[in-house]
Amino acid sequence: FSVVTIARNNKWKDMLTLYKSDVSNFEDSYMLQYFTGVTLYEQMQNTPQGYKKDLILTEAQTHLVKATKLLKKGLEKYSTDYFTFSSLGTIYVNYLNDVESAIPCFEKSLALNPNYEIARFNLIFCYDRQNKTDTAIALYEKMILGGSKYLPVYFRLHELYLVKKEFSKAIEFDKK
């Protein structure tokens, strides 16, 4: 183990170089594909428009698509893993801009575990992304009134009320 660690030290310039080095050796690692893709995606966000940004986005999407394929392969064997369905949906909605593919993933996750608030939040976020704002607001409110302690629900509901200029409702739900 120590020999491997020492051999990798020259590749530890930053997390991206470490991930890129490792992902080439462990292509079937969902986590490495995911972390490489997400790290590239974050780097792309801070890159000015142009060829370099497009190149980084393409590389990020390549790793994230590989991650989705690995998750799907895992679901063939472990078809009741609600967390994996939710993880797959998260990649689709947050990084691949594919809301239509994300929705069934979150629905399946919730069918397997109706109490999984992260999947519920992300499913509602998909409706939000489809410009079904009123539906999203009603469902976020339902989560809060049902006792949810998942903070992103409160933040997103607040943002939606501000967009709709419903300031008194934003304040009302901020107090809950």
Coordinates of N, CA and C in Angstrom, one line a residue:
F1 N 0.8 -1.2 0.0 CA 0.0 0.0 0.0 C 0.9 1.3 0.0
S2 N 1.9 1.3 0.8 CA 2.7 2.5 0.9 C 3.5 2.7 -0.4
V3 N 3.8 1.7 -1.1 CA 4.5 1.8 -2.4 C 3.6 2.5 -3.4
V4 N 2.3 2.1 -3.4 CA 1.3 2.7 -4.3 C 1.1 4.2 -3.9
T5 N 1.0 4.5 -2.7 CA 0.9 5.8 -2.2 C 2.0 6.7 -2.7
I6 N 3.2 6.2 -2.5 CA 4.4 7.0 -2.9 C 4.4 7.2 -4.4
A7 N 4.1 6.2 -5.1 CA 4.1 6.2 -6.6 C 3.1 7.2 -7.1
R8 N 2.0 7.4 -6.3 CA 0.9 8.3 -6.8 C 1.2 9.8 -6.3
N9 N 2.1 10.0 -5.4 CA 2.3 11.4 -4.9 C 2.6 12.4 -6.0
N10 N 3.3 12.1 -7.0 CA 3.5 13.0 -8.1 C 2.3 13.4 -8.9
K11 N 1.2 12.6 -8.7 CA 0.0 12.9 -9.4 C -1.0 13.7 -8.6
W12 N -0.6 14.1 -7.4 CA -1.5 14.7 -6.5 C -1.4 16.2 -6.5
K13 N -1.4 16.8 -7.7 CA -1.4 18.2 -7.9 C -2.7 18.9 -7.4
D14 N -3.8 18.2 -7.7 CA -5.1 18.6 -7.2 C -6.0 17.4 -7.3
M15 N -7.3 17.5 -6.9 CA -8.2 16.3 -6.9 C -8.4 15.9 -8.3
L16 N -8.5 16.8 -9.3 CA -8.9 16.4 -10.6 C -7.7 15.5 -11.2
T17 N -6.5 15.9 -11.0 CA -5.4 15.1 -11.6 C -5.3 13.8 -10.9
L18 N -5.7 13.7 -9.7 CA -5.7 12.4 -9.0 C -6.8 11.5 -9.5
Y19 N -8.0 12.1 -9.7 CA -9.2 11.4 -10.2 C -8.9 10.9 -11.6
K20 N -8.3 11.8 -12.5 CA -8.0 11.4 -13.9 C -7.0 10.2 -13.9
S21 N -6.0 10.3 -13.1 CA -5.0 9.3 -13.0 C -5.7 7.9 -12.6
D22 N -6.5 8.0 -11.6 CA -7.1 6.7 -11.1 C -8.2 6.2 -12.0
V23 N -9.0 7.1 -12.6 CA -10.1 6.6 -13.4 C -9.6 5.8 -14.6
S24 N -8.4 6.1 -15.1 CA -7.8 5.4 -16.2 C -7.5 4.0 -15.8
N25 N -7.2 3.8 -14.5 CA -6.9 2.4 -14.0 C -8.1 1.6 -13.5
F26 N -9.2 2.4 -13.2 CA -10.4 1.7 -12.6 C -11.6 2.3 -13.4
E27 N -11.7 2.0 -14.6 CA -12.8 2.5 -15.5 C -14.2 2.0 -15.0
D28 N -14.2 0.9 -14.3 CA -15.5 0.4 -13.9 C -15.9 0.9 -12.5
S29 N -15.3 2.0 -12.0 CA -15.6 2.5 -10.7 C -16.6 3.7 -10.9
Y30 N -17.8 3.4 -10.5 CA -18.8 4.5 -10.5 C -18.4 5.8 -9.8
M31 N -17.8 5.6 -8.6 CA -17.4 6.8 -7.8 C -16.3 7.6 -8.5
L32 N -15.4 6.9 -9.1 CA -14.3 7.7 -9.8 C -14.9 8.4 -11.0
Q33 N -15.7 7.7 -11.8 CA -16.3 8.4 -12.9 C -17.1 9.6 -12.5
Y34 N -17.9 9.4 -11.4 CA -18.8 10.5 -10.9 C -17.9 11.6 -10.4
F35 N -17.0 11.4 -9.6 CA -16.1 12.4 -9.0 C -15.3 13.2 -10.1
T36 N -14.8 12.4 -11.1 CA -14.1 13.0 -12.2 C -15.1 14.0 -12.9
G37 N -16.2 13.4 -13.3 CA -17.2 14.2 -14.0 C -17.7 15.5 -13.3
V38 N -18.0 15.3 -12.0 CA -18.4 16.5 -11.2 C -17.3 17.5 -11.0
T39 N -16.1 17.0 -10.8 CA -15.0 18.0 -10.6 C -14.7 18.7 -11.9
L40 N -14.8 18.1 -13.0 CA -14.7 18.7 -14.3 C -15.9 19.7 -14.6
Y41 N -17.0 19.3 -14.2 CA -18.2 20.1 -14.3 C -18.1 21.4 -13.5
E42 N -17.6 21.3 -12.3 CA -17.3 22.5 -11.5 C -16.2 23.4 -12.1
Q43 N -15.2 22.8 -12.6 CA -14.1 23.5 -13.3 C -14.7 24.3 -14.5
M44 N -15.6 23.6 -15.2 CA -16.2 24.2 -16.4 C -17.0 25.4 -16.1
Q45 N -17.7 25.4 -14.9 CA -18.5 26.5 -14.4 C -17.7 27.8 -14.3
N46 N -16.4 27.6 -14.0 CA -15.5 28.8 -13.8 C -14.7 29.1 -15.0
T47 N -15.0 28.5 -16.1 CA -14.2 28.7 -17.3 C -15.0 29.7 -18.2
P48 N -14.3 30.7 -18.8 CA -15.0 31.6 -19.7 C -15.5 30.8 -21.0
Q49 N -16.6 31.4 -21.6 CA -17.2 30.8 -22.8 C -16.1 30.6 -23.8
G50 N -16.2 29.5 -24.6 CA -15.3 29.3 -25.6 C -14.9 27.8 -25.8
Y51 N -13.9 27.5 -26.6 CA -13.5 26.2 -26.9 C -13.1 25.4 -25.7
K52 N -12.3 26.0 -24.8 CA -11.9 25.3 -23.6 C -13.1 24.8 -22.7
K53 N -14.0 25.7 -22.5 CA -15.2 25.4 -21.7 C -16.0 24.2 -22.4
D54 N -16.1 24.3 -23.7 CA -16.8 23.2 -24.4 C -16.1 21.9 -24.3
L55 N -14.8 21.9 -24.3 CA -14.0 20.7 -24.2 C -14.1 20.1 -22.8
I56 N -14.1 20.9 -21.8 CA -14.2 20.5 -20.4 C -15.6 19.9 -20.2
L57 N -16.7 20.5 -20.8 CA -18.0 20.0 -20.6 C -18.2 18.7 -21.3
T58 N -17.6 18.5 -22.5 CA -17.7 17.2 -23.2 C -17.0 16.1 -22.3
E59 N -15.8 16.4 -21.8 CA -15.1 15.5 -20.9 C -15.9 15.1 -19.7
A60 N -16.5 16.1 -19.1 CA -17.3 15.9 -17.9 C -18.5 15.0 -18.2
Q61 N -19.2 15.3 -19.3 CA -20.3 14.5 -19.7 C -19.9 13.1 -20.0
T62 N -18.8 12.9 -20.6 CA -18.3 11.5 -20.9 C -18.2 10.7 -19.6
H63 N -17.6 11.3 -18.6 CA -17.4 10.6 -17.3 C -18.8 10.4 -16.6
L64 N -19.7 11.4 -16.7 CA -21.0 11.2 -16.0 C -21.8 10.2 -16.8
V65 N -21.8 10.2 -18.1 CA -22.5 9.1 -18.8 C -22.0 7.7 -18.4
K66 N -20.7 7.6 -18.3 CA -20.1 6.3 -17.9 C -20.6 6.0 -16.5
A67 N -20.7 7.0 -15.6 CA -21.2 6.7 -14.3 C -22.7 6.2 -14.3
T68 N -23.5 6.8 -15.2 CA -24.9 6.4 -15.3 C -25.0 4.9 -15.8
K69 N -24.1 4.6 -16.7 CA -24.1 3.2 -17.2 C -23.7 2.2 -16.1
L70 N -22.7 2.6 -15.3 CA -22.3 1.7 -14.2 C -23.4 1.6 -13.2
L71 N -24.2 2.7 -12.9 CA -25.3 2.6 -12.0 C -26.4 1.7 -12.5
K72 N -26.7 1.9 -13.8 CA -27.7 1.0 -14.4 C -27.3 -0.5 -14.4
K73 N -26.0 -0.7 -14.6 CA -25.5 -2.1 -14.5 C -25.7 -2.6 -13.1
G74 N -25.4 -1.8 -12.1 CA -25.6 -2.2 -10.7 C -27.1 -2.5 -10.4
L75 N -28.0 -1.7 -11.0 CA -29.4 -1.8 -10.7 C -30.0 -3.1 -11.4
E76 N -29.3 -3.6 -12.4 CA -29.7 -4.9 -12.9 C -29.5 -6.0 -11.9
K77 N -28.6 -5.9 -11.0 CA -28.3 -6.9 -10.0 C -29.0 -6.6 -8.7
Y78 N -29.1 -5.3 -8.3 CA -29.7 -4.8 -7.1 C -30.9 -3.9 -7.4
S79 N -31.9 -4.5 -7.9 CA -33.1 -3.7 -8.4 C -33.9 -3.0 -7.3
T80 N -33.6 -3.2 -6.0 CA -34.3 -2.6 -4.9 C -33.5 -1.6 -4.2
D81 N -32.4 -1.1 -4.8 CA -31.6 -0.1 -4.2 C -32.1 1.3 -4.5
Y82 N -32.9 1.8 -3.6 CA -33.5 3.1 -3.8 C -32.4 4.2 -3.9
F83 N -31.3 4.1 -3.1 CA -30.3 5.1 -3.2 C -29.6 5.2 -4.6
T84 N -29.4 4.1 -5.2 CA -28.8 4.1 -6.5 C -29.8 4.7 -7.6
F85 N -31.1 4.4 -7.5 CA -32.0 5.0 -8.3 C -32.0 6.6 -8.2
S86 N -31.9 7.0 -6.9 CA -31.9 8.4 -6.7 C -30.5 9.1 -7.2
S87 N -29.4 8.4 -7.0 CA -28.1 8.8 -7.5 C -28.2 9.0 -9.0
L88 N -28.7 8.0 -9.7 CA -28.9 8.0 -11.1 C -29.7 9.3 -11.6
G89 N -30.8 9.4 -10.9 CA -31.7 10.6 -11.2 C -31.0 11.9 -11.0
T90 N -30.2 12.0 -9.9 CA -29.4 13.2 -9.6 C -28.4 13.6 -10.7
I91 N -27.7 12.6 -11.2 CA -26.8 12.8 -12.4 C -27.6 13.4 -13.6
Y92 N -28.7 12.7 -13.9 CA -29.5 13.1 -15.0 C -29.9 14.6 -14.9
V93 N -30.5 14.9 -13.7 CA -31.1 16.3 -13.6 C -30.1 17.4 -13.4
N94 N -29.1 17.1 -12.6 CA -28.1 18.1 -12.2 C -27.0 18.3 -13.2
Y95 N -26.6 17.3 -13.9 CA -25.4 17.4 -14.7 C -25.6 17.1 -16.2
L96 N -26.6 16.2 -16.5 CA -26.8 15.9 -17.9 C -28.0 16.6 -18.5
N97 N -28.7 17.4 -17.7 CA -29.8 18.3 -18.1 C -30.9 17.4 -18.8
D98 N -31.2 16.2 -18.2 CA -32.1 15.3 -18.8 C -33.2 15.0 -17.7
V99 N -34.1 15.9 -17.6 CA -35.2 15.8 -16.6 C -36.1 14.6 -16.9
E100 N -36.3 14.4 -18.1 CA -37.2 13.3 -18.5 C -36.7 11.9 -18.0
S101 N -35.4 11.7 -18.1 CA -34.8 10.5 -17.6 C -34.7 10.5 -16.1
A102 N -34.6 11.6 -15.5 CA -34.4 11.7 -14.0 C -35.7 11.3 -13.3
I103 N -36.9 11.8 -13.8 CA -38.1 11.6 -13.1 C -38.4 10.1 -12.8
P104 N -38.3 9.2 -13.7 CA -38.6 7.8 -13.4 C -37.6 7.2 -12.3
C105 N -36.4 7.7 -12.3 CA -35.4 7.3 -11.3 C -35.9 7.7 -9.9
F106 N -36.3 8.9 -9.7 CA -36.8 9.4 -8.4 C -38.1 8.7 -8.0
E107 N -39.0 8.5 -9.0 CA -40.2 7.8 -8.7 C -40.0 6.4 -8.2
K108 N -39.0 5.7 -8.9 CA -38.7 4.3 -8.5 C -38.1 4.3 -7.1
S109 N -37.2 5.3 -6.8 CA -36.6 5.4 -5.5 C -37.6 5.6 -4.4
L110 N -38.6 6.4 -4.7 CA -39.7 6.7 -3.7 C -40.6 5.5 -3.6
A111 N -40.8 4.7 -4.7 CA -41.6 3.5 -4.6 C -41.0 2.5 -3.6
L112 N -39.6 2.5 -3.7 CA -38.9 1.6 -2.8 C -38.8 2.1 -1.4
N113 N -38.7 3.4 -1.2 CA -38.5 4.0 0.1 C -39.3 5.4 0.1
P114 N -40.6 5.3 0.4 CA -41.4 6.6 0.4 C -40.9 7.7 1.3
N115 N -40.0 7.3 2.3 CA -39.6 8.3 3.3 C -38.2 9.0 2.9
Y116 N -37.7 8.6 1.7 CA -36.4 9.1 1.3 C -36.6 10.6 0.8
E117 N -36.3 11.5 1.6 CA -36.6 12.9 1.3 C -35.8 13.5 0.2
I118 N -34.5 13.0 0.1 CA -33.7 13.5 -1.0 C -34.3 13.2 -2.4
A119 N -34.8 12.0 -2.5 CA -35.4 11.6 -3.8 C -36.7 12.5 -4.0
R120 N -37.5 12.7 -2.9 CA -38.7 13.5 -3.1 C -38.4 14.9 -3.5
F121 N -37.4 15.5 -2.8 CA -37.0 16.8 -3.2 C -36.5 16.9 -4.6
N122 N -35.7 16.0 -5.0 CA -35.2 16.0 -6.4 C -36.3 15.7 -7.4
L123 N -37.3 14.9 -7.1 CA -38.4 14.7 -8.0 C -39.2 16.0 -8.2
I124 N -39.4 16.7 -7.1 CA -40.1 18.0 -7.1 C -39.3 19.0 -7.9
F125 N -38.0 19.0 -7.7 CA -37.1 19.9 -8.4 C -37.2 19.6 -9.9
C126 N -37.4 18.4 -10.3 CA -37.6 18.1 -11.8 C -38.9 18.8 -12.3
Y127 N -39.9 18.8 -11.5 CA -41.2 19.5 -11.9 C -40.8 21.0 -12.0
D128 N -40.1 21.5 -11.1 CA -39.6 22.9 -11.1 C -38.9 23.2 -12.4
R129 N -38.0 22.3 -12.8 CA -37.2 22.5 -14.0 C -38.1 22.4 -15.3
Q130 N -39.2 21.7 -15.1 CA -40.1 21.6 -16.3 C -41.1 22.8 -16.3
N131 N -40.8 23.8 -15.5 CA -41.6 25.1 -15.4 C -43.0 24.8 -14.8
K132 N -43.1 23.7 -14.0 CA -44.4 23.4 -13.3 C -44.2 24.0 -11.9
T133 N -44.1 25.3 -11.8 CA -43.7 26.0 -10.6 C -44.8 25.8 -9.5
D134 N -46.1 26.0 -9.9 CA -47.1 25.9 -8.9 C -47.2 24.4 -8.3
T135 N -47.0 23.4 -9.1 CA -46.9 22.1 -8.7 C -45.8 21.9 -7.7
A136 N -44.6 22.4 -8.1 CA -43.4 22.3 -7.2 C -43.7 23.0 -5.9
I137 N -44.2 24.2 -5.9 CA -44.5 24.9 -4.7 C -45.4 24.1 -3.8
A138 N -46.5 23.6 -4.3 CA -47.5 22.8 -3.5 C -46.8 21.6 -2.9
L139 N -46.0 20.9 -3.7 CA -45.3 19.7 -3.2 C -44.2 20.0 -2.1
Y140 N -43.5 21.1 -2.3 CA -42.5 21.5 -1.3 C -43.3 21.9 0.0
E141 N -44.4 22.6 -0.1 CA -45.2 23.0 1.0 C -45.7 21.7 1.8
K142 N -46.1 20.7 1.0 CA -46.6 19.5 1.6 C -45.4 18.8 2.3
M143 N -44.2 18.8 1.8 CA -43.1 18.2 2.5 C -42.9 18.9 3.9
I144 N -42.9 20.3 3.8 CA -42.6 21.0 5.0 C -43.8 20.8 6.1
L145 N -45.0 20.9 5.6 CA -46.1 20.6 6.5 C -46.2 19.2 7.0
G146 N -45.5 18.3 6.3 CA -45.4 16.9 6.7 C -44.3 16.7 7.7
G147 N -43.5 17.8 8.0 CA -42.5 17.7 9.0 C -41.1 17.5 8.5
S148 N -40.9 17.7 7.2 CA -39.5 17.6 6.6 C -38.5 18.5 7.3
K149 N -37.4 18.0 7.6 CA -36.3 18.8 8.1 C -35.1 18.9 7.1
Y150 N -35.4 18.5 5.8 CA -34.4 18.6 4.7 C -34.3 20.0 4.3
L151 N -33.2 20.7 4.6 CA -33.1 22.1 4.4 C -33.2 22.6 3.0
P152 N -32.7 21.9 2.0 CA -32.9 22.4 0.6 C -34.4 22.6 0.2
V153 N -35.3 21.9 0.8 CA -36.7 22.1 0.6 C -37.1 23.5 0.9
Y154 N -36.7 24.0 2.1 CA -37.0 25.3 2.6 C -36.3 26.4 1.7
F155 N -35.1 26.2 1.3 CA -34.4 27.1 0.5 C -35.0 27.3 -0.9
R156 N -35.4 26.1 -1.5 CA -35.9 26.2 -2.9 C -37.3 26.8 -2.8
L157 N -38.1 26.4 -1.8 CA -39.5 27.0 -1.7 C -39.4 28.5 -1.6
H158 N -38.4 29.0 -0.7 CA -38.2 30.4 -0.5 C -37.9 31.1 -1.9
E159 N -37.0 30.5 -2.6 CA -36.6 31.0 -3.9 C -37.8 31.1 -4.9
L160 N -38.6 30.1 -4.9 CA -39.7 30.1 -5.8 C -40.7 31.2 -5.4
Y161 N -41.0 31.4 -4.1 CA -41.9 32.4 -3.7 C -41.3 33.8 -4.1
L162 N -40.0 34.0 -4.0 CA -39.4 35.3 -4.4 C -39.6 35.5 -5.9
V163 N -39.4 34.5 -6.7 CA -39.6 34.6 -8.1 C -41.0 35.0 -8.4
K164 N -41.9 34.4 -7.7 CA -43.4 34.7 -7.9 C -43.8 36.0 -7.2
K165 N -42.9 36.6 -6.5 CA -43.1 37.9 -5.8 C -44.2 37.7 -4.7
E166 N -44.2 36.5 -4.1 CA -45.1 36.2 -3.0 C -44.3 36.2 -1.7
F167 N -44.0 37.4 -1.4 CA -43.1 37.7 -0.3 C -43.6 37.2 1.1
S168 N -44.9 37.4 1.3 CA -45.5 37.1 2.6 C -45.5 35.6 2.8
K169 N -45.7 34.8 1.7 CA -45.6 33.3 1.8 C -44.2 32.9 2.1
A170 N -43.2 33.6 1.5 CA -41.8 33.2 1.7 C -41.5 33.4 3.2
I171 N -42.0 34.5 3.8 CA -41.7 34.8 5.2 C -42.5 33.7 6.0
E172 N -43.7 33.4 5.7 CA -44.5 32.4 6.4 C -43.8 31.1 6.5
F173 N -43.3 30.6 5.4 CA -42.7 29.3 5.4 C -41.2 29.4 5.9
D174 N -40.6 30.5 5.9 CA -39.3 30.7 6.6 C -39.4 30.4 8.1
K175 N -40.6 30.8 8.6 CA -40.8 30.6 10.1 C -41.0 29.2 10.5
K176 N -41.3 28.3 9.6 CA -41.6 26.9 9.9 C -40.4 26.2 10.1

